[in-house]
mmCIF file of C-alpha atoms in Angstrom:
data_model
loop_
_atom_site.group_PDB
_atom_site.id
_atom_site.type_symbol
_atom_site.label_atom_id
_atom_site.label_comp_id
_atom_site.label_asym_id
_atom_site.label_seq_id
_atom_site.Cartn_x
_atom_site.Cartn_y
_atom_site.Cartn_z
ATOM 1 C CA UNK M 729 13.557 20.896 -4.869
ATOM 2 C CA UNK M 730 15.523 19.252 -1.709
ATOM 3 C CA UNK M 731 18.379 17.638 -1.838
ATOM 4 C CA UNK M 732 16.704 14.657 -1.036
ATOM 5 C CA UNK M 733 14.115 14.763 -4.011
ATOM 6 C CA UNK M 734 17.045 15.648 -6.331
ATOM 7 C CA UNK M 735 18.929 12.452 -5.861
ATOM 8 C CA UNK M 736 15.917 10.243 -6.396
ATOM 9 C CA UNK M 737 15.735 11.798 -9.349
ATOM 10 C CA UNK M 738 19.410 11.176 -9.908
ATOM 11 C CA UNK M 739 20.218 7.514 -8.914
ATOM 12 C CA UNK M 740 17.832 4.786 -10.145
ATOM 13 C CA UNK M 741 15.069 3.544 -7.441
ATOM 14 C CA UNK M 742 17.193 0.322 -7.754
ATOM 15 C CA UNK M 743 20.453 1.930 -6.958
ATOM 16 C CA UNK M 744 18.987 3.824 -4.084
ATOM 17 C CA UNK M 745 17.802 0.728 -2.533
ATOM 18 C CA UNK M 746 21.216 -1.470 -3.031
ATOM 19 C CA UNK M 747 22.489 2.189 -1.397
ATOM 20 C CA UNK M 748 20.131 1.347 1.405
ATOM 21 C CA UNK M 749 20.828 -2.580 1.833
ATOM 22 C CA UNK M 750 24.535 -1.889 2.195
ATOM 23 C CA UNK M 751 24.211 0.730 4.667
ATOM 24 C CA UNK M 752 22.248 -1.850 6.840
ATOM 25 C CA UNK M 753 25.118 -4.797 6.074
ATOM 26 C CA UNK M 754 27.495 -2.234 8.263
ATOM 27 C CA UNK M 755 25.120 -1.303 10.625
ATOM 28 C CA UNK M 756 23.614 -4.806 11.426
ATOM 29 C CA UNK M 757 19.999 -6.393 11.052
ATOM 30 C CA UNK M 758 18.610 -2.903 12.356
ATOM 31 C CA UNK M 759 14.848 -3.693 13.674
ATOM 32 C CA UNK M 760 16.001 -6.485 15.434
ATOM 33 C CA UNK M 761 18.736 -4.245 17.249
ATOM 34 C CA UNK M 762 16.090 -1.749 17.953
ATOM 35 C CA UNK M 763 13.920 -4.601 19.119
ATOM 36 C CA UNK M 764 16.205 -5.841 21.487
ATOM 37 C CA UNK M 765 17.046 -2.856 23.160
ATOM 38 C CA UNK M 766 13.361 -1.809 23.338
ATOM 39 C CA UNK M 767 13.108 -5.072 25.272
ATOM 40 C CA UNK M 768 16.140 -4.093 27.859
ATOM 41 C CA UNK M 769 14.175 -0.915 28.634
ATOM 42 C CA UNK M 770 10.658 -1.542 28.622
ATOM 43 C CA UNK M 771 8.758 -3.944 30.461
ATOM 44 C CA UNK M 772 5.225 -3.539 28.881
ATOM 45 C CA UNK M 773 5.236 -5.342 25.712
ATOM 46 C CA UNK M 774 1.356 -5.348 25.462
ATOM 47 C CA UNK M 775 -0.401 -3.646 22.769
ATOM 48 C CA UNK M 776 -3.068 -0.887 23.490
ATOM 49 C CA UNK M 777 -6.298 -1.906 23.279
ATOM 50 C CA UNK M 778 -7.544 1.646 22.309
ATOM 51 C CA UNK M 779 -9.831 2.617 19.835
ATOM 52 C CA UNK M 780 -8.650 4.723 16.693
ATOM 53 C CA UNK M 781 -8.654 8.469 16.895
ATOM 54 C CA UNK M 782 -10.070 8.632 13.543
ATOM 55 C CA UNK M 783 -13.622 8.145 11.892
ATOM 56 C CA UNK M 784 -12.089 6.503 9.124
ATOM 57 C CA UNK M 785 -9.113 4.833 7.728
ATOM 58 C CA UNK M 786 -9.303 5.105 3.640
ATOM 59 C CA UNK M 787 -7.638 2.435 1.778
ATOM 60 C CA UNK M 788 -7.655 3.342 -1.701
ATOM 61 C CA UNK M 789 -6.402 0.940 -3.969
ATOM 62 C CA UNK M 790 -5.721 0.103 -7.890
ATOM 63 C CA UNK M 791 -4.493 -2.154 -10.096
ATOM 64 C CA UNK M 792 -1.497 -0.871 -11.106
ATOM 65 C CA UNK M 793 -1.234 2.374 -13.224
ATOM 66 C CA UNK M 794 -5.359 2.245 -12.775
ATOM 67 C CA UNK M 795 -4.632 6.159 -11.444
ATOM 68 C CA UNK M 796 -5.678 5.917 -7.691
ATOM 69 C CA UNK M 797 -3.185 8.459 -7.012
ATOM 70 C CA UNK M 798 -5.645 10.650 -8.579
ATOM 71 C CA UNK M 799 -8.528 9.880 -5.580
ATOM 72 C CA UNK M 800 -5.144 10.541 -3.062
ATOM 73 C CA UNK M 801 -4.609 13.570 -4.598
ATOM 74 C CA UNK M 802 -8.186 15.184 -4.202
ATOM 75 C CA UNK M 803 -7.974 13.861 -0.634
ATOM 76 C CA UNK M 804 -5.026 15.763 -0.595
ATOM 77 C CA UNK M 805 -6.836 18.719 -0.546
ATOM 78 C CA UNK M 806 -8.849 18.028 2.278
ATOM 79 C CA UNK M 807 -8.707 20.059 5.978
ATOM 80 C CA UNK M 808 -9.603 17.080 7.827
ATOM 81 C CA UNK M 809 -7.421 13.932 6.055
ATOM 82 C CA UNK M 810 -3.718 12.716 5.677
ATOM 83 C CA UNK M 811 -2.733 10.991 3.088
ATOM 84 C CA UNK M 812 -0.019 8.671 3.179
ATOM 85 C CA UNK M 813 1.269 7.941 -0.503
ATOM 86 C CA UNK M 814 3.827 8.882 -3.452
ATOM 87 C CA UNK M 815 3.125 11.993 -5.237
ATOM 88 C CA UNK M 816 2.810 10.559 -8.681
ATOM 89 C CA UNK M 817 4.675 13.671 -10.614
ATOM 90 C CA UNK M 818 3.648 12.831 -14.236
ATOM 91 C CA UNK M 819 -0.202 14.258 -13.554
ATOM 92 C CA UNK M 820 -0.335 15.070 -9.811
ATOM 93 C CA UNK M 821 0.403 18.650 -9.116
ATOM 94 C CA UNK M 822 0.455 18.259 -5.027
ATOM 95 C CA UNK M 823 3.680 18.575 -3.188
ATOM 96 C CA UNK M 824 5.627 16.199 -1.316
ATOM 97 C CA UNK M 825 5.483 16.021 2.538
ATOM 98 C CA UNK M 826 6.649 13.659 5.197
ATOM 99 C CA UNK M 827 4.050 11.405 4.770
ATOM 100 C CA UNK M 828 4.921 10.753 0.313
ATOM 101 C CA UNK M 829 5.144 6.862 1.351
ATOM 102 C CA UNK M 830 3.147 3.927 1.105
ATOM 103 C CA UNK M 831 2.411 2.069 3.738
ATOM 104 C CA UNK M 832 1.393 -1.616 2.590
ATOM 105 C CA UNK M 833 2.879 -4.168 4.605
ATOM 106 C CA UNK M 834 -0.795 -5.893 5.889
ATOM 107 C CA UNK M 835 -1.113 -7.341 2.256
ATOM 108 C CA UNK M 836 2.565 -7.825 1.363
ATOM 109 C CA UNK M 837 4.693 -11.412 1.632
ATOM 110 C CA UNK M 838 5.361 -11.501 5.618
ATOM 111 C CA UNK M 839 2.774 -8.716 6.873
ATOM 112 C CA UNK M 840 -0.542 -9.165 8.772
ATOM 113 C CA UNK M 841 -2.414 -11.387 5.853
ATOM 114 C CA UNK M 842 0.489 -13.461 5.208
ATOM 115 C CA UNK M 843 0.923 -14.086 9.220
ATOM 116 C CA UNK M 844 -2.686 -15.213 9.486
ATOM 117 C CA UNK M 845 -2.023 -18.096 7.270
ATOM 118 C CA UNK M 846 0.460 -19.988 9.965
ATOM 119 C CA UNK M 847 -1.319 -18.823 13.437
ATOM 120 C CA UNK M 848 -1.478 -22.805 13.772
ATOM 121 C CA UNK M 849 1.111 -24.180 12.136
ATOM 122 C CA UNK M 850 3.407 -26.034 13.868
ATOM 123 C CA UNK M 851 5.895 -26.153 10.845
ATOM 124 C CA UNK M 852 8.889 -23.950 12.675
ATOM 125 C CA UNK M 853 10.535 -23.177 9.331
ATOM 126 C CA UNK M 854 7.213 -21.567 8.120
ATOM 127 C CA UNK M 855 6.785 -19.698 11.140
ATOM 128 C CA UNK M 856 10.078 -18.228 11.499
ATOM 129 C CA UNK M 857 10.123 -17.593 7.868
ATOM 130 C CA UNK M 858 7.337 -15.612 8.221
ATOM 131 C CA UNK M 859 8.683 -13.569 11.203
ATOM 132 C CA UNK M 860 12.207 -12.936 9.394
ATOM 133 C CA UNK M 861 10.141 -11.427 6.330
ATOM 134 C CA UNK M 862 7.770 -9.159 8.545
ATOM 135 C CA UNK M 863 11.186 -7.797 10.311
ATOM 136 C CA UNK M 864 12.399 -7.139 6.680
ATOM 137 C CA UNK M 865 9.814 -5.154 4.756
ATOM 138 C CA UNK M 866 9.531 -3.614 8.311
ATOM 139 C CA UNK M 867 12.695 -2.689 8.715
ATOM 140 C CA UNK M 868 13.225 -1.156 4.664
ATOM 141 C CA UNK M 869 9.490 0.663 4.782
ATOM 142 C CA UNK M 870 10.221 4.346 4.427
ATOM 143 C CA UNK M 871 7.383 4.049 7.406
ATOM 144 C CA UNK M 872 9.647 2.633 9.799
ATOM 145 C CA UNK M 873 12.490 4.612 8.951
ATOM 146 C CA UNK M 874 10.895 7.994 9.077
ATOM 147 C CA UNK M 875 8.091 7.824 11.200
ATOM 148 C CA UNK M 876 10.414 6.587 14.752
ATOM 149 C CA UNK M 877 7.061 7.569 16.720
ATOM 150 C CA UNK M 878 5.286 4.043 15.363
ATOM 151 C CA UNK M 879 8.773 1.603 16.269
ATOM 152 C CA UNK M 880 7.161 1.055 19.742
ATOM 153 C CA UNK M 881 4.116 -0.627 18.445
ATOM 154 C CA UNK M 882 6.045 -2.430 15.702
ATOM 155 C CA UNK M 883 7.962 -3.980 18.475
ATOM 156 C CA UNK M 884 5.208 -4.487 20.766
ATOM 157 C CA UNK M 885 3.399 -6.825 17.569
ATOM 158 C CA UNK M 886 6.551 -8.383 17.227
ATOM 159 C CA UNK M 887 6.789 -9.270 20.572
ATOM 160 C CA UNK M 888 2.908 -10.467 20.824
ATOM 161 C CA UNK M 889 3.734 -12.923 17.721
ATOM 162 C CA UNK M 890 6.929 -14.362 19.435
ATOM 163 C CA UNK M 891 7.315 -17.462 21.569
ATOM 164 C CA UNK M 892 11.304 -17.184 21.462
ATOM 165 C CA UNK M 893 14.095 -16.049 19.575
ATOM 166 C CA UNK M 894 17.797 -16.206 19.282
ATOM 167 C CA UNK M 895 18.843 -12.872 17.708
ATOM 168 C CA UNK M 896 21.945 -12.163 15.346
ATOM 169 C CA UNK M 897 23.240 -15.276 15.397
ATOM 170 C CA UNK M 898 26.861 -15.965 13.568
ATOM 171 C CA UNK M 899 25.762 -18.843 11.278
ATOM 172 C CA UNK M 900 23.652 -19.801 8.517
ATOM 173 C CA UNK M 901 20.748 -22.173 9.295
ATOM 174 C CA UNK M 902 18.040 -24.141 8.120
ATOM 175 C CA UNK M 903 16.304 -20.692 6.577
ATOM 176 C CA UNK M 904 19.469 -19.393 4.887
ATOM 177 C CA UNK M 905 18.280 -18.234 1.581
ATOM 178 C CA UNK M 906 16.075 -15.738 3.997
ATOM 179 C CA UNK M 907 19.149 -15.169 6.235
ATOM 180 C CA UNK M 908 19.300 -11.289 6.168
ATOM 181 C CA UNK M 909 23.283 -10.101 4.522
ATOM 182 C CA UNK M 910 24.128 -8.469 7.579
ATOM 183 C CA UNK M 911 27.456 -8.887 9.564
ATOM 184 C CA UNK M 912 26.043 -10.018 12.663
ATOM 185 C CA UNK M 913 24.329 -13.163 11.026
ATOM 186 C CA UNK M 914 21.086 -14.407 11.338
ATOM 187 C CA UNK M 915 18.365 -14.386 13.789
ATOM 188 C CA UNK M 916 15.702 -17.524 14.182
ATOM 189 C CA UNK M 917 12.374 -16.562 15.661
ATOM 190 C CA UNK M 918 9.366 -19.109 17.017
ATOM 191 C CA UNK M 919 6.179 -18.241 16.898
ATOM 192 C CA UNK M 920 3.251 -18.676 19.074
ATOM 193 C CA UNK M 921 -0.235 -20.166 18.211
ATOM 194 C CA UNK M 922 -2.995 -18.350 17.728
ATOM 195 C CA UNK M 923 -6.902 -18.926 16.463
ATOM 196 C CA UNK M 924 -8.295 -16.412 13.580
ATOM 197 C CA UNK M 925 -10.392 -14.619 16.562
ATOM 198 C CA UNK M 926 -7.364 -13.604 18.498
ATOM 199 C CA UNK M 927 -5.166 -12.886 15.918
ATOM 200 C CA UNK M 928 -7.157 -10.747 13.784
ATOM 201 C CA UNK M 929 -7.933 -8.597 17.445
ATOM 202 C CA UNK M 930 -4.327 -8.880 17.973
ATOM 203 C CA UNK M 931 -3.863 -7.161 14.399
ATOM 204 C CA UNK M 932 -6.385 -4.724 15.518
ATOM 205 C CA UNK M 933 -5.087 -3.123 18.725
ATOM 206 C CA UNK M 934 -1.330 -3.527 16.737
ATOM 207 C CA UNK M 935 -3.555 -1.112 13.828
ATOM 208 C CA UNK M 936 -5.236 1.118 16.277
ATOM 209 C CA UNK M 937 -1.665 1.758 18.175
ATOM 210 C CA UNK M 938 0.315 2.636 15.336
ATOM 211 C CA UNK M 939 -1.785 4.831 13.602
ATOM 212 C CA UNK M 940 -3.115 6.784 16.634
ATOM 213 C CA UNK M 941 0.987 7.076 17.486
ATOM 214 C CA UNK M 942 1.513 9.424 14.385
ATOM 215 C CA UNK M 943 2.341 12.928 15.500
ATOM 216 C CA UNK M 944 -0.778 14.446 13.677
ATOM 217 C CA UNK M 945 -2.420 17.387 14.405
ATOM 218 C CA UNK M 946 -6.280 17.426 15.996
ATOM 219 C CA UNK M 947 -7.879 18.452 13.221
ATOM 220 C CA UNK M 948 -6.940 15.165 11.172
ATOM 221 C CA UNK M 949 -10.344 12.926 11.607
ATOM 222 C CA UNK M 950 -9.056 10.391 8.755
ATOM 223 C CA UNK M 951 -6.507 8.692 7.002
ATOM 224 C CA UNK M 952 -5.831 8.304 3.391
ATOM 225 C CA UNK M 953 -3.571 5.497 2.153
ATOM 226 C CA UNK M 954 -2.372 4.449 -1.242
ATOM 227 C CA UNK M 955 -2.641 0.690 -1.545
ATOM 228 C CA UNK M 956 -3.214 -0.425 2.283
ATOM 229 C CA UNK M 957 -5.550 -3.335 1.961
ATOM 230 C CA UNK M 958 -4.149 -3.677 -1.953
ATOM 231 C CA UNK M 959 -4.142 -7.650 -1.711
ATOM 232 C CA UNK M 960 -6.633 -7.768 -4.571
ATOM 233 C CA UNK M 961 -8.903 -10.531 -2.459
ATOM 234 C CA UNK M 962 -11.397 -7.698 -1.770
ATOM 235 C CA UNK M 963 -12.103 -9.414 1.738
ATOM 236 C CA UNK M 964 -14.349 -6.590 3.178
ATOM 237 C CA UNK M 965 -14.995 -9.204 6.213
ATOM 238 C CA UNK M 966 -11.763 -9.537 6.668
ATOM 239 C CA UNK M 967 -10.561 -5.624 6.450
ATOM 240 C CA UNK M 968 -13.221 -4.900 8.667
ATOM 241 C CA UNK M 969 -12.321 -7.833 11.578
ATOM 242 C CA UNK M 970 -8.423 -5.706 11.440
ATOM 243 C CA UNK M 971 -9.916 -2.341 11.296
ATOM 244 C CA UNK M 972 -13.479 -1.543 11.999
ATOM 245 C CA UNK M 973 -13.358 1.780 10.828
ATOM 246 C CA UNK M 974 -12.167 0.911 7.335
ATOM 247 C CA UNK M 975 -13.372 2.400 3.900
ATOM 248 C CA UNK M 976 -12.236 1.011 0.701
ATOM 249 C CA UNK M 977 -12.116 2.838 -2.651
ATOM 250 C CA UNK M 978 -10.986 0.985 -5.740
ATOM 251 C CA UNK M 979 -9.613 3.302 -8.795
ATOM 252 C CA UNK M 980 -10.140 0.965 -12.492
ATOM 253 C CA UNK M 981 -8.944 2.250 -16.130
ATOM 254 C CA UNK M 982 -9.494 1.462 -18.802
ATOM 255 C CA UNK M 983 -7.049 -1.669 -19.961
ATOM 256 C CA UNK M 984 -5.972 0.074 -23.176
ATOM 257 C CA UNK M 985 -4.339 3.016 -21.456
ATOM 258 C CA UNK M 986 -2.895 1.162 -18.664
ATOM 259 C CA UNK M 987 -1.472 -1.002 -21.851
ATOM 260 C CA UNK M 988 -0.025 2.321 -23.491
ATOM 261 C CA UNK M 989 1.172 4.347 -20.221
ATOM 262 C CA UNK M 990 3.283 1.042 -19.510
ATOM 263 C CA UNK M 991 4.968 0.823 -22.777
ATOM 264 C CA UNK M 992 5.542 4.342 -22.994
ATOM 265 C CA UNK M 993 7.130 4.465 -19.524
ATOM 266 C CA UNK M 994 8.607 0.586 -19.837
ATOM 267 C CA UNK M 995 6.918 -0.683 -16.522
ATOM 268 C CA UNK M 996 8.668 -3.745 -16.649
ATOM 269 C CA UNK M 997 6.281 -5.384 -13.810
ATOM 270 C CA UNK M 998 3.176 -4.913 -16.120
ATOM 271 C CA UNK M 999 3.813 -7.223 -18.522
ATOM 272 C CA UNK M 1000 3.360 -4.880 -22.117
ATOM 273 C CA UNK M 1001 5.568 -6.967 -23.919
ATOM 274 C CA UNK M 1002 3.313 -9.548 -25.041
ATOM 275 C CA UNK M 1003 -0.415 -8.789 -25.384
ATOM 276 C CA UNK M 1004 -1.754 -11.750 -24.557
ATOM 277 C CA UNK M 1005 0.134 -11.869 -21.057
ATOM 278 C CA UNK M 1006 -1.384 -8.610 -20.463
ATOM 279 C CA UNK M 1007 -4.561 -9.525 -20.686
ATOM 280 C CA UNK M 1008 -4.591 -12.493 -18.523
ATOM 281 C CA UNK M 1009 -2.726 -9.947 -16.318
ATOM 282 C CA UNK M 1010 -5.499 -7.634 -16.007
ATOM 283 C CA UNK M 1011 -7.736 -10.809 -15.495
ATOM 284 C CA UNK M 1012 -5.804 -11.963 -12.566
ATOM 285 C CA UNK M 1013 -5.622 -8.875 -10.942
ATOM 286 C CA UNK M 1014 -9.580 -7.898 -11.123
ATOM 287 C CA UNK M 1015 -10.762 -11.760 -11.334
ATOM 288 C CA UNK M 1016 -12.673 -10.630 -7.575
ATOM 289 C CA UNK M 1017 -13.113 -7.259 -8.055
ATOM 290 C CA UNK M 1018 -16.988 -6.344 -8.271
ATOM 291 C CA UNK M 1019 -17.581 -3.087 -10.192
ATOM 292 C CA UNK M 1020 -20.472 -2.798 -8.661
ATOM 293 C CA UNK M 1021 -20.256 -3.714 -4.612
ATOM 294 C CA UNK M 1022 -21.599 -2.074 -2.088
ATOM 295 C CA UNK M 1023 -18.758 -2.535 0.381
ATOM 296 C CA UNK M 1024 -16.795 -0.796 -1.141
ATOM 297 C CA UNK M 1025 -16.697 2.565 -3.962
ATOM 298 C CA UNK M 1026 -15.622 1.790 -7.414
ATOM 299 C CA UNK M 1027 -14.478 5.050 -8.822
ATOM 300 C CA UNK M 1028 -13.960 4.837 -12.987
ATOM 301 C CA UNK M 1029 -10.376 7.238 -13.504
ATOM 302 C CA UNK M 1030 -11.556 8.299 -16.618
ATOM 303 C CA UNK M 1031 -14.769 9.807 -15.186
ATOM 304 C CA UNK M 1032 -13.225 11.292 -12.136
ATOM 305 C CA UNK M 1033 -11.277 13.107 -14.619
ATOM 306 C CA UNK M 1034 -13.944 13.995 -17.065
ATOM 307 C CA UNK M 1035 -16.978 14.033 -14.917
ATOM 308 C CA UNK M 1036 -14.756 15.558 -11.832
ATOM 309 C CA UNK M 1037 -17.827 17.442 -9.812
ATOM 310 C CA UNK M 1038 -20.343 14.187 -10.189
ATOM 311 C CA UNK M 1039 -17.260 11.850 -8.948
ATOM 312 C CA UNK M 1040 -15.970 13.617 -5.848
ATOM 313 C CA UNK M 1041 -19.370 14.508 -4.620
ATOM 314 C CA UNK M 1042 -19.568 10.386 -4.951
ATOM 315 C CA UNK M 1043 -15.997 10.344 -2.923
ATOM 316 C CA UNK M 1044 -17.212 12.702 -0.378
ATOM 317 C CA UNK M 1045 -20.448 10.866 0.209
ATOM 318 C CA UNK M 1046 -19.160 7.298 0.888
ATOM 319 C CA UNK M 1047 -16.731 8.750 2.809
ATOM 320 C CA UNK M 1048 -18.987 10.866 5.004
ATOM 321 C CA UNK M 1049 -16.829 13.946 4.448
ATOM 322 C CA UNK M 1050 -18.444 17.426 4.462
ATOM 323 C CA UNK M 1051 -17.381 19.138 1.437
ATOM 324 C CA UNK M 1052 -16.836 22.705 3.754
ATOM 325 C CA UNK M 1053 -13.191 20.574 4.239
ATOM 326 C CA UNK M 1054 -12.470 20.897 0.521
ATOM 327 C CA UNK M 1055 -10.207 24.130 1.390
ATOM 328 C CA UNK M 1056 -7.334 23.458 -1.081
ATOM 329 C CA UNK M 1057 -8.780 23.050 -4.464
ATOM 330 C CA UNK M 1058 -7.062 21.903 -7.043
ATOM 331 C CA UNK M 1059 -4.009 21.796 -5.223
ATOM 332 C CA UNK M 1060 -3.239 18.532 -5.666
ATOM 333 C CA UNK M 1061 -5.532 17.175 -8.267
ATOM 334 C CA UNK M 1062 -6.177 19.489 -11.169
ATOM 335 C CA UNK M 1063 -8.452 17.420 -13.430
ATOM 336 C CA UNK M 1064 -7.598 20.052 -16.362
ATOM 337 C CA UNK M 1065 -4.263 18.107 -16.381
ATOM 338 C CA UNK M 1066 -4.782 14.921 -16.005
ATOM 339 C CA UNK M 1067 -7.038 14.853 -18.952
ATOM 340 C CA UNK M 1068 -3.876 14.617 -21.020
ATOM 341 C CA UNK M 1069 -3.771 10.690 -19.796
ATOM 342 C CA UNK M 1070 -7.086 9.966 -20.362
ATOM 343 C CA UNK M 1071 -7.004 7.958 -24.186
ATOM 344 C CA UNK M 1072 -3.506 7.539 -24.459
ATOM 345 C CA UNK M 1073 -3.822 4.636 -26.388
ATOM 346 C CA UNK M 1074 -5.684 6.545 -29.423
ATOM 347 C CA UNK M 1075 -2.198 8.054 -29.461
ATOM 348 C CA UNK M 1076 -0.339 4.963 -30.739
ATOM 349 C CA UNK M 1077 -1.912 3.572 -33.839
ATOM 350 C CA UNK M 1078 0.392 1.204 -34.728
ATOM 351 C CA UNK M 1079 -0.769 -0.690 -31.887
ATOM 352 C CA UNK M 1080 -4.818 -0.475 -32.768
ATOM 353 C CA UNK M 1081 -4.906 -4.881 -33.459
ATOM 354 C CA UNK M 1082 -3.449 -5.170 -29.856
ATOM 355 C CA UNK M 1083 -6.240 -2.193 -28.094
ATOM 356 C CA UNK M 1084 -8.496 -4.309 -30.168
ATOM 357 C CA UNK M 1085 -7.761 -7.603 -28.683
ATOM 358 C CA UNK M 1086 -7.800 -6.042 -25.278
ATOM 359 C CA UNK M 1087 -11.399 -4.416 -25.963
ATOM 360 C CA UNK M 1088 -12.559 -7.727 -27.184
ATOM 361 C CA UNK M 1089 -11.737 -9.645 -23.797
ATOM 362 C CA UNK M 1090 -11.770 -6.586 -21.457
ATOM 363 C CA UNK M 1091 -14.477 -4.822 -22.584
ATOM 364 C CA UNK M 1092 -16.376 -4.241 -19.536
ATOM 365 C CA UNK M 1093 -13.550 -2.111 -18.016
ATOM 366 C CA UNK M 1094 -12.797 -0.103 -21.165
ATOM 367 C CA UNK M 1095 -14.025 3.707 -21.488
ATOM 368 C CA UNK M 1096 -15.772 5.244 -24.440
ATOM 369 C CA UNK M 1097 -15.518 8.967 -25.010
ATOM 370 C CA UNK M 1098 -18.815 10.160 -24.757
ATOM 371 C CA UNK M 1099 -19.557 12.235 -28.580
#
């Protein structure tokens, strides 16, 4: 184990990051640094407008303990695919690499999908809040940080999206809650006006750019990655206007085990506490997910667990994927040991009036052992 691997182990994911946040309160409000002096030495500020190198991009998505990592795993073991994701160490037996991050900002609050909502607003508080939060989750996503070779493009969007700013200033203003704690203060941006056409090309080419900049070797012909698209609006017309080559997967479990793996591991942000919050969790969170599209695959966890040869031939088929590429079998997904997750809850008895309720209201998504 590195160094590296041993202190997240060490020092809570919290701690880590308030490690992180006051490295960047010496250092500055980084990207915006980096953005300026990309600026001084580069003149072309226009994005590619280059197709992707790759047959696919693979979003594969959950809803939260719903075990896509497992579908990231098998892909794992693919020839022809990187995957960009955590290694999920309580099941998966694959190894880290320099790729173990997510890379979600399109659905989260500032990236692409948030953006789109204010391409013609003329609100400048909106705007610039907007632009302040894409520079943030930029700036902190172990993407960013690790991957240098994609900065250019970052900075290229950023400056596509920009009318004017006036960086690092010394003063609070009108969007100081959002004001980044950084020495050198604050920095307003203003944002230019776009129609949903433009923008969503604009989002394209930004795509295209920063995936095809990875340092990947030729033999990749897709890319896996864990919760891309995860915005839970399951707007195929919409993925496929910002990347043409998109393929969606969705990974569902049954309620009653994402009820028990939560309260066994306290997963504070799933809300196990009361069982009637959970439910109208779960509710929320699948209220426009169709089990049974055809734009996308719908992949049951418990039967790509238990009915393992059936469910990656499905995998393999929607994604057009020859199975000669399957060269590292159960290297990363071994479904021998992630059966040990699958009916958890029948585990916990004390808890068989709340698996009840759930079954009652959730039935459709709940999984019965076949005798």
């Amino acid at each position: 184990m590195t160094l590296r691997e041993i202190i997240k182990y060490i020092i809570p994911y919290g701690l880590e990051n308030d490690m992180r946040h006051y490295r960047d309160k010496k250092n500055g409000h980084l990207l915006v640094d980096a953005y300026l002096e990309y600026l001084r030495n580069n003149g072309d500020t226009k994005l590619k407008e280059e197709p992707s190198r790759y047959k696919s991009i693979i979003a594969v998505q959950g809803f939260g303990n719903s075990g896509s990592s497992a579908v990231l795993d098998f892909l794992r073991e693919m020839r022809n695919i990187q995957v960009f994701g955590d290694v999920e160490k309580i099941a998966s037996v694959a190894e880290d690499d320099e790729y173990s991050y997510e890379v979600t900002f399109p659905h989260l609050s500032g990236g692409l999908f948030d953006i789109e909502k204010y391409i013609d607003s003329s609100n400048i508080f909106h705007n610039d809040s907007v632009i302040n939060r894409f520079v943030s989750i930029m700036e902190h996503s172990l993407m960013y940080r690790n991957s240098p070779e994609v900065r250019p493009a970052v900075f290229k969007f950023l400056a596509q999206i920009t009318n004017f700013m006036l960086p690092n200033l010394k003063q609070k203003y009108y969007n100081a809650a959002l004001s980044p704690i950084t020495e050198k203060g604050s920095t307003i941006f203003t944002m230019k006006h776009f129609d949903r056409e433009s923008y969503r090309t604009l989002c394209r080419h930004f795509l295209n750019e920063l995936f095809n900049s990875f340092n990947l070797s030729k033999e990749i012909e897709h890319i896996a990655l864990d919760q891309f698209f995860c915005d839970l609006e399951f707007d195929m017309e919409r993925y496929l206007e910002y990347l043409p080559n998109i393929k969606v997967i969705v990974v569902y479990r049954d309620p009653r085990d994402i009820y028990a793996f939560s309260k066994m591991r306290n997963v504070e942000w799933i809300p196990h506490t009361d069982i009637e919050t959970f439910v109208e969790w779960i509710r929320l969170s699948t209220e426009k997910f169709d089990l049974h599209s055809h734009e996308y695959l719908s992949v049951r966890y418990e039967d790509f667990v238990l009915d393992y040869e059936k469910e990656k031939n499905r995998v393999t088929d929607f994604l057009g994927i020859n199975s000669e590429n399957h060269v590292h079998k159960r290297k990363a997904f071994d479904p021998d040991v992630s059966k040990r997750l699958v009916g958890l809850w029948k585990q916990h008895p004390e808890d068989n009036e709340k698996y009840k309720f759930i079954y009652d209201n959730l039935k459709e998504y709940c999984y019965e052992t076949p005798t």
